[in-house]
Short mmCIF file of C-alpha atoms and ligand atoms in Angstrom, two decimals:
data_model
loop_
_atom_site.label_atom_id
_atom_site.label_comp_id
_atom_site.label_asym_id
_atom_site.label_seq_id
_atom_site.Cartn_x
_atom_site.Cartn_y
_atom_site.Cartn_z
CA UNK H 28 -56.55 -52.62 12.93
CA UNK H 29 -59.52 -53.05 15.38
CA UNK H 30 -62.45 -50.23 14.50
CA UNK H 31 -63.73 -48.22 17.43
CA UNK H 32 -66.07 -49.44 19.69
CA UNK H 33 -69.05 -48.08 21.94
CA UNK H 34 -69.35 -49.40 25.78
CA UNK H 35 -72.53 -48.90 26.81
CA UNK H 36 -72.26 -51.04 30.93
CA UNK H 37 -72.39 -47.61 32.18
CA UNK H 38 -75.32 -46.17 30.57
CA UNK H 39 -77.89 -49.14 30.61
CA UNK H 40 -79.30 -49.01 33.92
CA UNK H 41 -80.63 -45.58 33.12
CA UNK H 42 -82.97 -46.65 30.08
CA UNK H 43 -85.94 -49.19 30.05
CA UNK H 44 -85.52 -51.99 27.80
CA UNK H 45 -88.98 -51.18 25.95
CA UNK H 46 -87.75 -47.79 25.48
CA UNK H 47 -84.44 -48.82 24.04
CA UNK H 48 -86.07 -51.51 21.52
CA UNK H 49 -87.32 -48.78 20.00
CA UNK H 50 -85.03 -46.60 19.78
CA UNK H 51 -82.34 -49.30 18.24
CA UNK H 52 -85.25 -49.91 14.99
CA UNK H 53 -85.94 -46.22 14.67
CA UNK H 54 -81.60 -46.33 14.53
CA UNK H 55 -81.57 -49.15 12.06
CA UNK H 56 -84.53 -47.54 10.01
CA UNK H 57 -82.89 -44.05 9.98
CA UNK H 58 -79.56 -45.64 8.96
CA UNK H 59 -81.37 -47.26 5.84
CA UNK H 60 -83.15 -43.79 5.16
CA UNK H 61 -79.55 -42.14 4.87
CA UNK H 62 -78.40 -44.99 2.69
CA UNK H 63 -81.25 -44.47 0.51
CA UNK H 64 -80.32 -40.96 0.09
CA UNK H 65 -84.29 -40.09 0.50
CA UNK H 66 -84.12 -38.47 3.75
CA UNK H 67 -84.82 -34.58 4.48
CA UNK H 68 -81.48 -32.56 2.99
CA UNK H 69 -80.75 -35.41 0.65
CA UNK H 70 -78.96 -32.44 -1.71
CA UNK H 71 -76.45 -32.92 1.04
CA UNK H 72 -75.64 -36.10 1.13
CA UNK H 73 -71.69 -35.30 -0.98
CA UNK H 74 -69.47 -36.24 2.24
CA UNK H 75 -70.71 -39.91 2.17
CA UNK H 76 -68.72 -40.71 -0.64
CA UNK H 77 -65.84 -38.06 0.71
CA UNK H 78 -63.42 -41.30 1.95
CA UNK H 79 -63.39 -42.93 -1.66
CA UNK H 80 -62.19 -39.81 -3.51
CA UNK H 81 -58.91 -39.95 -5.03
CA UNK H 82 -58.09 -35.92 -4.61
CA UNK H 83 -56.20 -36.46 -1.95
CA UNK H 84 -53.07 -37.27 -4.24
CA UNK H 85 -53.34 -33.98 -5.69
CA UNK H 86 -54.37 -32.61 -2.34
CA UNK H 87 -50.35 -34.19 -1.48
CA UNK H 88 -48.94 -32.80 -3.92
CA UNK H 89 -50.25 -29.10 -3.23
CA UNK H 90 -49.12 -29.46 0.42
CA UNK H 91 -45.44 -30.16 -0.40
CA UNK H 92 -44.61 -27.40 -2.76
CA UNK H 93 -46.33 -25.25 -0.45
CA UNK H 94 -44.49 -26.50 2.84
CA UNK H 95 -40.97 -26.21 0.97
CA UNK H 96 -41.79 -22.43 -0.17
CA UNK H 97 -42.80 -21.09 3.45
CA UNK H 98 -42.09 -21.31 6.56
CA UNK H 99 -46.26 -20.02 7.74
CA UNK H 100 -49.33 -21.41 6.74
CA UNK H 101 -52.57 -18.94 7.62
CA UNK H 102 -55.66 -20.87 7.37
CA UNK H 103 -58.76 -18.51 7.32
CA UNK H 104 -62.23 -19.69 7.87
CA UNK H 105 -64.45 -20.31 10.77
CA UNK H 106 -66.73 -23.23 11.43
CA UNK H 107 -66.97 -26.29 9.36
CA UNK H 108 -64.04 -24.21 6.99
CA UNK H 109 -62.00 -24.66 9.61
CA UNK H 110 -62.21 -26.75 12.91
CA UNK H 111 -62.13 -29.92 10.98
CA UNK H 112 -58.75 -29.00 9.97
CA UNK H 113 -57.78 -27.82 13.24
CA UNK H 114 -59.09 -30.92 15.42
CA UNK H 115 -56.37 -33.02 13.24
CA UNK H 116 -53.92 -30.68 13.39
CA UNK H 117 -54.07 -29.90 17.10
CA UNK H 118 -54.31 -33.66 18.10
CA UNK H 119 -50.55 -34.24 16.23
CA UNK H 120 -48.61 -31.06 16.71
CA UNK H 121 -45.97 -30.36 19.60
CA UNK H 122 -47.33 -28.18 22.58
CA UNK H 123 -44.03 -26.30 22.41
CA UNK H 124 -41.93 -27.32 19.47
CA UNK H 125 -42.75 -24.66 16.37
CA UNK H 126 -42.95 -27.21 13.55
CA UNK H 127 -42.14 -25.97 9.87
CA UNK H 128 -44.34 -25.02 8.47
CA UNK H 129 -46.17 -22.95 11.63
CA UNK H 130 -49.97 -23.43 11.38
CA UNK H 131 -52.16 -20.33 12.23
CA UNK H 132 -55.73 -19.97 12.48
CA UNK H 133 -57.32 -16.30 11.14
CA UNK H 134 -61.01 -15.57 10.48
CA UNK H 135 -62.96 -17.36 12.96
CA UNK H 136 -63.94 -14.06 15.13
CA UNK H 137 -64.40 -10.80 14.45
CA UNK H 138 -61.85 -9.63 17.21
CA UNK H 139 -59.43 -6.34 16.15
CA UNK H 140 -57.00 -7.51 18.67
CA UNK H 141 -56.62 -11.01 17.15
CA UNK H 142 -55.89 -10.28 14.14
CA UNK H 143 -53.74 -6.86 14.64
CA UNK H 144 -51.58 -9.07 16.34
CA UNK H 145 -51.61 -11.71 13.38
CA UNK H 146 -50.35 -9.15 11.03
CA UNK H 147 -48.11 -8.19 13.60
CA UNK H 148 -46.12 -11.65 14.39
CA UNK H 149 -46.63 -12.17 10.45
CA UNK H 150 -44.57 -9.10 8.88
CA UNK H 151 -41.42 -10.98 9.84
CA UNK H 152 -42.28 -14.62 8.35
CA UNK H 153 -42.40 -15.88 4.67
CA UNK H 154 -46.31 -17.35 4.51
CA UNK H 155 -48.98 -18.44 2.43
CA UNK H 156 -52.48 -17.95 2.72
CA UNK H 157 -55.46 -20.87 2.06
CA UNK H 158 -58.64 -19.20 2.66
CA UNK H 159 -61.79 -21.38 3.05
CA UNK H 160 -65.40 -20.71 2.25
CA UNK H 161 -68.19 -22.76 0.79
CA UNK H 162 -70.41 -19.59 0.27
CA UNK H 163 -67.71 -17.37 -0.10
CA UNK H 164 -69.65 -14.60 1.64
CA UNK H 165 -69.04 -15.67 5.38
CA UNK H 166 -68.63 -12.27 7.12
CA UNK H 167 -65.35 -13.24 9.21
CA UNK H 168 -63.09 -15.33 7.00
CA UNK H 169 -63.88 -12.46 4.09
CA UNK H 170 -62.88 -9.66 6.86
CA UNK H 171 -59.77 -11.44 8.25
CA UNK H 172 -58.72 -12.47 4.25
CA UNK H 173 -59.19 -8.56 3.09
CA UNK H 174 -56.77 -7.67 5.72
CA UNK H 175 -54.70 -10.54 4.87
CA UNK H 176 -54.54 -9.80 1.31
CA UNK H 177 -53.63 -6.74 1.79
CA UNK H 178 -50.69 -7.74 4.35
CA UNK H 179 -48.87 -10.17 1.92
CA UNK H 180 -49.62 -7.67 -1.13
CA UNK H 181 -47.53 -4.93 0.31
CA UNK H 182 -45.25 -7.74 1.81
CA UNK H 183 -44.09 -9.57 -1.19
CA UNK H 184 -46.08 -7.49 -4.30
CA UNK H 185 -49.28 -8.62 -5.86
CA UNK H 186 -47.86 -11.33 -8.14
CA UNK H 187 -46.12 -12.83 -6.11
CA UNK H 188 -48.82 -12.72 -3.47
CA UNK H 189 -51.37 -14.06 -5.87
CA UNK H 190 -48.80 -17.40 -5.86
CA UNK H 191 -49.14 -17.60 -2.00
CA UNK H 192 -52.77 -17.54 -1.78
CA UNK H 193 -54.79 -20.79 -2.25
CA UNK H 194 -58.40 -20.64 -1.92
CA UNK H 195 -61.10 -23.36 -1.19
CA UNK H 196 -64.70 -22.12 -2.53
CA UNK H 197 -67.82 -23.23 -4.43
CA UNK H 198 -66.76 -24.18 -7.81
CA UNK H 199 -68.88 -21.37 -9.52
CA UNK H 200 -70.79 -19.20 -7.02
CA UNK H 201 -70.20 -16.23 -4.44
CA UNK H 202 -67.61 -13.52 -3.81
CA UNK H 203 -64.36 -15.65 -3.02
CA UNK H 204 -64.94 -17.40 -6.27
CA UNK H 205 -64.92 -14.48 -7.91
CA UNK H 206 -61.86 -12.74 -6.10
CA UNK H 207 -59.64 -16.08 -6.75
CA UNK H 208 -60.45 -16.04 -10.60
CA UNK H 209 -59.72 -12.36 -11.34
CA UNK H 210 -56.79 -12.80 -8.89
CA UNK H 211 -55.84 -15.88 -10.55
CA UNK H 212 -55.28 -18.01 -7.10
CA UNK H 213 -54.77 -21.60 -7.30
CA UNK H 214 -58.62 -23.03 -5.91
CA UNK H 215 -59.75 -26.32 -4.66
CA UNK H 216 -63.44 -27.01 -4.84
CA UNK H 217 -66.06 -27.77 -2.17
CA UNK H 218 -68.64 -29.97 -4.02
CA UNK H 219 -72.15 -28.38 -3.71
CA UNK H 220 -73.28 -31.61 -2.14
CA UNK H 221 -71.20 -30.88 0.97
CA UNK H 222 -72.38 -28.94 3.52
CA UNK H 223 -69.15 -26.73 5.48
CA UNK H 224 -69.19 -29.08 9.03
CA UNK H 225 -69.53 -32.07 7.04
CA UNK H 226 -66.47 -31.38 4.53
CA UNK H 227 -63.45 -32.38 6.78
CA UNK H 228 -62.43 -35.32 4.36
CA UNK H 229 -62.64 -32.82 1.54
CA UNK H 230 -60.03 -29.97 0.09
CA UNK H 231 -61.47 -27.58 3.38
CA UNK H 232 -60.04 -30.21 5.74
CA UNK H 233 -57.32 -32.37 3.88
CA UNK H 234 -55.28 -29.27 2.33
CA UNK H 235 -54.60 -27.73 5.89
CA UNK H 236 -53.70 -31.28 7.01
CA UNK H 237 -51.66 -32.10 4.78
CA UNK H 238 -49.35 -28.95 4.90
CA UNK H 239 -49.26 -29.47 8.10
CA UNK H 240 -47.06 -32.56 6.98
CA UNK H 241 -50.13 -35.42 8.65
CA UNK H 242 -50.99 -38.33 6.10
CA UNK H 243 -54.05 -37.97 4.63
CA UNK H 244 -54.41 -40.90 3.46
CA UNK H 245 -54.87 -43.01 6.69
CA UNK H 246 -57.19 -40.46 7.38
CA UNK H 247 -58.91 -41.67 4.57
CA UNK H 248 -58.51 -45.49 5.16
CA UNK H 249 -60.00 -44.92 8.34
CA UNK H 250 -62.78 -43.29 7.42
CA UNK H 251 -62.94 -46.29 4.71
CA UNK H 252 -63.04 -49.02 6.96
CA UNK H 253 -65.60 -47.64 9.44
CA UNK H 254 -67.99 -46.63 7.00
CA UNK H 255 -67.83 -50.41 6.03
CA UNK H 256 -68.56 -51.64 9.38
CA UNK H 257 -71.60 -49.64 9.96
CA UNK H 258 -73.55 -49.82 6.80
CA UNK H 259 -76.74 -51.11 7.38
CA UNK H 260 -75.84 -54.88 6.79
CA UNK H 261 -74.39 -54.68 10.19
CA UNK H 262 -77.05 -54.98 12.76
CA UNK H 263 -77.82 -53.67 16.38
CA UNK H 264 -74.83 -55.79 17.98
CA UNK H 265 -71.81 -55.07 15.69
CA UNK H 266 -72.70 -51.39 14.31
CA UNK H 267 -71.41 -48.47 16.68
CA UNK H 268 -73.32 -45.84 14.22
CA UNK H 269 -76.64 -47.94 15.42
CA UNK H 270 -75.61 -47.76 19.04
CA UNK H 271 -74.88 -44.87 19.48
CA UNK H 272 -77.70 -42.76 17.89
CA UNK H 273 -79.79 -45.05 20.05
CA UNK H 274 -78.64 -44.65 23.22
CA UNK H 275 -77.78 -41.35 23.10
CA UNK H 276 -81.77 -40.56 21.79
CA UNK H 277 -83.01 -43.08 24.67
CA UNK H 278 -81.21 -40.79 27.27
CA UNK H 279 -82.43 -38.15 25.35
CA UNK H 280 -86.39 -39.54 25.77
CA UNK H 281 -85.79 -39.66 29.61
CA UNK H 282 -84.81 -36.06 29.96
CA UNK H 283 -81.10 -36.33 29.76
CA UNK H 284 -80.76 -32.90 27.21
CA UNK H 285 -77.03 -32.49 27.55
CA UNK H 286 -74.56 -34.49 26.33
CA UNK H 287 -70.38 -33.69 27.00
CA UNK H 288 -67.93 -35.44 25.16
CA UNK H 289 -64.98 -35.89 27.52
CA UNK H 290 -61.46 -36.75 26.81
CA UNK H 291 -58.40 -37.34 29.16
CA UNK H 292 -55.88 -35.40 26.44
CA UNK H 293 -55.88 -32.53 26.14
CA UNK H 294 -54.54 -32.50 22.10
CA UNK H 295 -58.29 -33.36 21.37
CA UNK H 296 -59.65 -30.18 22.90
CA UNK H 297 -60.62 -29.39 19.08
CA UNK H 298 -62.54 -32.39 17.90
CA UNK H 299 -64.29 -31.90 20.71
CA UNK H 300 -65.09 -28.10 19.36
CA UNK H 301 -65.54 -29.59 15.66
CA UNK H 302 -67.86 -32.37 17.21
CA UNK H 303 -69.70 -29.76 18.95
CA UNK H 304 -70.50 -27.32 15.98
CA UNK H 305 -71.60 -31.15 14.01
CA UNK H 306 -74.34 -32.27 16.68
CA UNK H 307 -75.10 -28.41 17.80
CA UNK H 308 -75.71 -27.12 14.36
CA UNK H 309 -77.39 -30.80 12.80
CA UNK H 310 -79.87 -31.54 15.28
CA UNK H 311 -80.59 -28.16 17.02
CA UNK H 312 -83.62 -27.21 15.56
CA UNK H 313 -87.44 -27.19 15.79
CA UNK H 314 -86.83 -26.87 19.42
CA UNK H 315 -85.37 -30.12 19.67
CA UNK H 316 -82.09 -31.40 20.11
CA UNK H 317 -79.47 -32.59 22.24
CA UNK H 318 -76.96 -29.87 23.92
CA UNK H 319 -73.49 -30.82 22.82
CA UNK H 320 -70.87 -29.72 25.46
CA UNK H 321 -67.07 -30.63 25.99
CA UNK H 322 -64.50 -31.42 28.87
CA UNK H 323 -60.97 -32.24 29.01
CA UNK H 324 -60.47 -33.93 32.02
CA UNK H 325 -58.35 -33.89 34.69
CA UNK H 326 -58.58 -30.45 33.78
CA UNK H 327 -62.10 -29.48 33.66
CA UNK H 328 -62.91 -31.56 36.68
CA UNK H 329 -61.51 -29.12 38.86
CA UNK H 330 -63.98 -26.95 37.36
CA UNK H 331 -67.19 -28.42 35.86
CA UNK H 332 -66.61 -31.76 37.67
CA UNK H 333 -68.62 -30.71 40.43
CA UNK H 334 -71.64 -30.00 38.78
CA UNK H 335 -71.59 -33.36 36.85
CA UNK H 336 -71.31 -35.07 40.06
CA UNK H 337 -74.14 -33.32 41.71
CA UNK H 338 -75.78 -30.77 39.38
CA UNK H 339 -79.39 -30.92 38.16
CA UNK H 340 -79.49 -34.51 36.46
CA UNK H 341 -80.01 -33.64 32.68
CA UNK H 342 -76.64 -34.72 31.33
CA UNK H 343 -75.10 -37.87 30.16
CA UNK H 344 -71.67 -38.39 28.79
CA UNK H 345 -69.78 -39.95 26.26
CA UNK H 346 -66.08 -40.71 27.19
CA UNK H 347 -63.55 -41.11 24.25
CA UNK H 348 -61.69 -43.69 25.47
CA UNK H 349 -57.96 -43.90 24.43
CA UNK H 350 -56.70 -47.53 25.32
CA UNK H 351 -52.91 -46.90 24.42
CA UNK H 352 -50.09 -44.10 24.05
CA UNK H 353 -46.98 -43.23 22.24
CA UNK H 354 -45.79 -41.48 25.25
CA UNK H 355 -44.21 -43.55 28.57
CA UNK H 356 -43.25 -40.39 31.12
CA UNK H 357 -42.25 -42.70 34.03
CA UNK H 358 -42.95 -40.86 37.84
CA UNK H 359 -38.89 -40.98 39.18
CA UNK H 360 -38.56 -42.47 42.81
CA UNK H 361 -37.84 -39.81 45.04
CA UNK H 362 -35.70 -40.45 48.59
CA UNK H 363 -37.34 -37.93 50.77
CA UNK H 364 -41.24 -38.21 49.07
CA UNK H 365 -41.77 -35.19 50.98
CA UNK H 366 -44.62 -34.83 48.77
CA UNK H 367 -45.80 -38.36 49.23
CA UNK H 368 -45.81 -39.57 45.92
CA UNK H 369 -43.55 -42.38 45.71
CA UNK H 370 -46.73 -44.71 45.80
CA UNK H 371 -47.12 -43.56 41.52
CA UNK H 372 -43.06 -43.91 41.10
CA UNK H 373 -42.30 -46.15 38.41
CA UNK H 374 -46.08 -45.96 36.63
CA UNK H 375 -46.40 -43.75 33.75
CA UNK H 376 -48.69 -40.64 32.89
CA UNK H 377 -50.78 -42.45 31.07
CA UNK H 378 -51.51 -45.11 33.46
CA UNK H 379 -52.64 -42.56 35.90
CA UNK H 380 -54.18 -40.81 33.66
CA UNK H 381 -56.35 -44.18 33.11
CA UNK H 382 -57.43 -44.28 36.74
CA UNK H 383 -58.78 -41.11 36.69
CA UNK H 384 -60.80 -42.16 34.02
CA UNK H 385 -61.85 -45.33 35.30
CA UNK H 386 -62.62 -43.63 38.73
CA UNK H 387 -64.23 -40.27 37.64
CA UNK H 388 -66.61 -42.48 35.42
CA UNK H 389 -67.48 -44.85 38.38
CA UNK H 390 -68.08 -41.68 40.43
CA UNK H 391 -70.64 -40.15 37.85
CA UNK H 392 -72.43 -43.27 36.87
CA UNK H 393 -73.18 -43.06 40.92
CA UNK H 394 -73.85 -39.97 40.99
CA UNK H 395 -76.70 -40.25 37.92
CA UNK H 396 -75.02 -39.72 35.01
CA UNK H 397 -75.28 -42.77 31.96
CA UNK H 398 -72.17 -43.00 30.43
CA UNK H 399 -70.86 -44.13 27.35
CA UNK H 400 -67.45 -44.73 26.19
CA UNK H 401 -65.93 -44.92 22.54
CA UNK H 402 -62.88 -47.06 23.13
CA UNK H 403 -60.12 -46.07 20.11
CA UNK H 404 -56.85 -47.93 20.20
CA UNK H 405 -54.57 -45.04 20.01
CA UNK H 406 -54.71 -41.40 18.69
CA UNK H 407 -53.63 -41.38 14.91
CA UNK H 408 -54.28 -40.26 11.60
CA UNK H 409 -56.26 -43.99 10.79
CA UNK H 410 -58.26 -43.26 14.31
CA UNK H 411 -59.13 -39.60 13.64
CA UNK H 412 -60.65 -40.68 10.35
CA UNK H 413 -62.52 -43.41 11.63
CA UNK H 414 -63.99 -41.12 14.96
CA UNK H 415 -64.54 -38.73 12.17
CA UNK H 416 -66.71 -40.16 9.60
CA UNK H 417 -68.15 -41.76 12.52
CA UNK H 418 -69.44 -39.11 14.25
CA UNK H 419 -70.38 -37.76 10.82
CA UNK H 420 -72.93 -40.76 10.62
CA UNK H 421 -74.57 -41.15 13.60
CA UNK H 422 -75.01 -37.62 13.32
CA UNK H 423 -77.12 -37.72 10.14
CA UNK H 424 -79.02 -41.43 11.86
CA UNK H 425 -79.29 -39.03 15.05
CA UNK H 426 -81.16 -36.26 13.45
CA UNK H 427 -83.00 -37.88 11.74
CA UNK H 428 -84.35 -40.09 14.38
CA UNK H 429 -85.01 -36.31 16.28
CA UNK H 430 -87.21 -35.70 13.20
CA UNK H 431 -85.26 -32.51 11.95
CA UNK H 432 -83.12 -32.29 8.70
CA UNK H 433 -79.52 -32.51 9.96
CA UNK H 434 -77.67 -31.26 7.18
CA UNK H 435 -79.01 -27.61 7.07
CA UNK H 436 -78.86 -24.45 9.63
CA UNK H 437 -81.31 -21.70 9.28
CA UNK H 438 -81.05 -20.16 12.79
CA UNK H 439 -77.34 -19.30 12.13
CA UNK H 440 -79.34 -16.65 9.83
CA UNK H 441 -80.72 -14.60 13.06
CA UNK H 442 -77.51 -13.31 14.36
CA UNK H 443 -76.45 -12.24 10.60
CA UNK H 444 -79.49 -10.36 9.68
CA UNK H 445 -79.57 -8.34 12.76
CA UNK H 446 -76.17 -7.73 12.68
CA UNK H 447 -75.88 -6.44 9.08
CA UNK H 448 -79.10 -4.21 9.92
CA UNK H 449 -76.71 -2.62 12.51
CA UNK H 450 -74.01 -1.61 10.61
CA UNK H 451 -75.68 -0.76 7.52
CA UNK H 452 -75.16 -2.97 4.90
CA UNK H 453 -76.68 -2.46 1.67
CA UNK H 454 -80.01 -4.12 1.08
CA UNK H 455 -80.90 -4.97 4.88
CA UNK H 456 -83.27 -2.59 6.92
CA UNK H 457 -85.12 -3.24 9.73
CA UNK H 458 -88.67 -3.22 7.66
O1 LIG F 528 -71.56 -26.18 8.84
C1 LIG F 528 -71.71 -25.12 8.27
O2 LIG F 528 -72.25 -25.08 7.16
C2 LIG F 528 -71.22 -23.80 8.85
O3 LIG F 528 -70.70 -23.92 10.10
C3 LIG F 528 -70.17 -23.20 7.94
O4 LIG F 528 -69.10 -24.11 7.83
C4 LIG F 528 -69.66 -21.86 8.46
O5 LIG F 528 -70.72 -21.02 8.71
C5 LIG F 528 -68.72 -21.23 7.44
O6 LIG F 528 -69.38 -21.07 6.22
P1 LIG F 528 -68.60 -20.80 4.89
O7 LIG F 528 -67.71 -21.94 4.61
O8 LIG F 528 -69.67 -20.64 3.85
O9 LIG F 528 -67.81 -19.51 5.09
#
């Protein structure tokens, strides 16, 4: 298996050599800091040994009683306790088909619409319930799992209820803890070390995955392997994790503040969300940071693809690049070709999806945008881990080269405090 690799052709000409040099030691020294484990939120530092943890057999085991008792999974949390989960997911599952067991997502707004309907569509199915939260006091998973609870309680009756509900929690501390011991659910632990958008390749992300009926385990070899190639023993030339946070803080040095990650498939629209909350919420601090945004292309460049071409020039873009496909949907000849397509009959989708790669990233480096590409040999479970715990690393090297302690997230706090001032909840007043 090749590991993934970083073109940088297309991003060069926009940063001085000098510049660069620098950037690639501060990359190197940063990686050694997080090795160390003497870098700023070193308490944090759990999910670096996340890919060589056995749990995942249990984690197996879990998954297929559960799949052969229901025929609905509800996962409830919101951020890290949940896109992780939902970036693998979504990349594997059928547009259309309805696998067994039917993955739904509950608890990651606060909308009464969203979840009336939930309970709705859910009174006629036989499901389960995993609820996720690392504090266990997370305002939205706690709201949607209350209703929840109460749903499958009158549903089934409380014991048997209490045999549907799984939850994944602190081992010891806050109010989920507490509900799943006097309830007596079945819990998985998130280790204290592990902060929530870090914890993918723990119980919060493996569980959901592997109901879902993906293997885990390549998830976990490829998250293996990569970490191996980009320890610090692999220099500048051979270490993606090195590259990366480099370039991406040379652009950064030049004014380039905004970075989208673009795909051409649209089954990664949610690792693009999951690698958005990682960057946004590690390195957006201090008034610093790089602004992590997304596009699915062809899609969005009918929509945004006009301002990357010829917006204000403070963006740069990293492409993941998908080099091959399960899929061959051949274009069928066509005797009249009223519509004029016959010159694509014969090619596949995912050749001409290609082009449109290959020309829209032609077409922005021209029009001022650097741009990088992560090439990935296909899109599988041994990929996913690797672009995973990838990303998971050059986010830590990233932040700290930015100065700022990537593994914590006080502003989240603002919007909370406020909030629970406004409708009243015990212990918070304005003074
Ligand atoms: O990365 C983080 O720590 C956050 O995004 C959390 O995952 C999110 O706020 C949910 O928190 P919790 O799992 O405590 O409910």
């Amino acid at each position: 298996m090749k590991n993934i690799n970083l073109n940088i052709k297309n991003a060069g000409a926009f940063i001085d050599d000098d510049v660069f040099g620098k950037f690639i030691d501060s990359a190197s020294k940063n990686l050694k800091l997080l090795e160390s484990g003497k870098g700023a939120g070193n308490d944090f530092l759990g999910w670096l040994k996340l890919p060589y943890s056995e749990e995942f057999r249990e984690i197996n085991r879990v998954a297929n009683k559960i799949r052969s008792q229901v025929d609905t999974i509800v996962i409830v949390g919101i951020g890290g306790s949940y896109l992780g989960a939902k970036a693998v997911i979504s990349a594997f599952e059928s547009d259309f088909l309805k696998e067994k067991p039917e993955i739904l997502y509950a608890g990651f707004n606060l909308d009464g619409e969203y979840h009336q309907q939930l309970l709705e569509y859910l009174d006629n199915k036989e499901y389960a319930i995993i609820v996720i939260s690392k504090s266990g006091t997370t305002t939205e998973p706690a709201l949607a799992f209350r209703l929840l609870k109460n749903h499958i309680e009158n549903k089934i009756g409380k014991n048997k209820a209490s045999h549907r509900i799984i939850a994944i929690t602190d081992k010891s501390r806050g109010a989920l803890k507490q509900l799943a011991d006097n309830e007596g659910y079945q819990t998985f632990v998130i280790p204290d070390d592990v902060g929530g958008r870090f914890s993918v390749l723990s119980p919060v992300g493996l569980l959901p995955i592997a109901i879902a009926g993906f293997d885990v385990e390549k998830i976990m070899e490829g998250a293996r392997d990569i970490d191996k190639a980009t320890d610090s023993s692999n220099g500048f030339g051979n270490n993606v994790v090195i590259q990366y946070a480099a370039v991406r803080n040379s652009l950064y040095s030049v004014g380039k503040k905004i970075e989208i990650l673009t795909s051409y498939h649209p089954k990664l629209y949610y690792l693009t969300e999951w690698w958005k909350q990682l960057f946004g919420e590690s390195e957006g601090k201090q008034n610093r940071g790089i602004f992590p945004a997304g596009v699915i292309n062809t899609t969005d460049l009918h929509s945004l693809g006009q301002y990357i071409q010829e917006g204000e020039r403070m963006l740069f873009e990293t492409v993941l690049s998908v080099k091959e496909s399960k899929t061959r949907l051949v274009v069928n000849e066509d005797k009249e070709n009223l519509d004029n397509l016959n010159y694509l009959a014969g090619k596949d989708f995912f050749e001409i999806n290609q082009k449109a790669q290959e020309g829209t990233i032609m077409a922005h480096k021209d029009g001022g945008v650097p741009v990088l590409e992560i090439d990935v040999e296909e899109i599988n479970e041994y990929y996913l881990g690797q672009l995973i715990f990838f990303f998971e690393k050059a986010c830590a090297v990233s932040g700290y080269m930015l100065g700022v302690n990537p593994f914590d997230q006080p502003g989240v706090e603002a919007y909370k405090k406020n909030m629970f001032i406004l409708l009243k909840k015990p212990g918070f007043s304005k003074e």
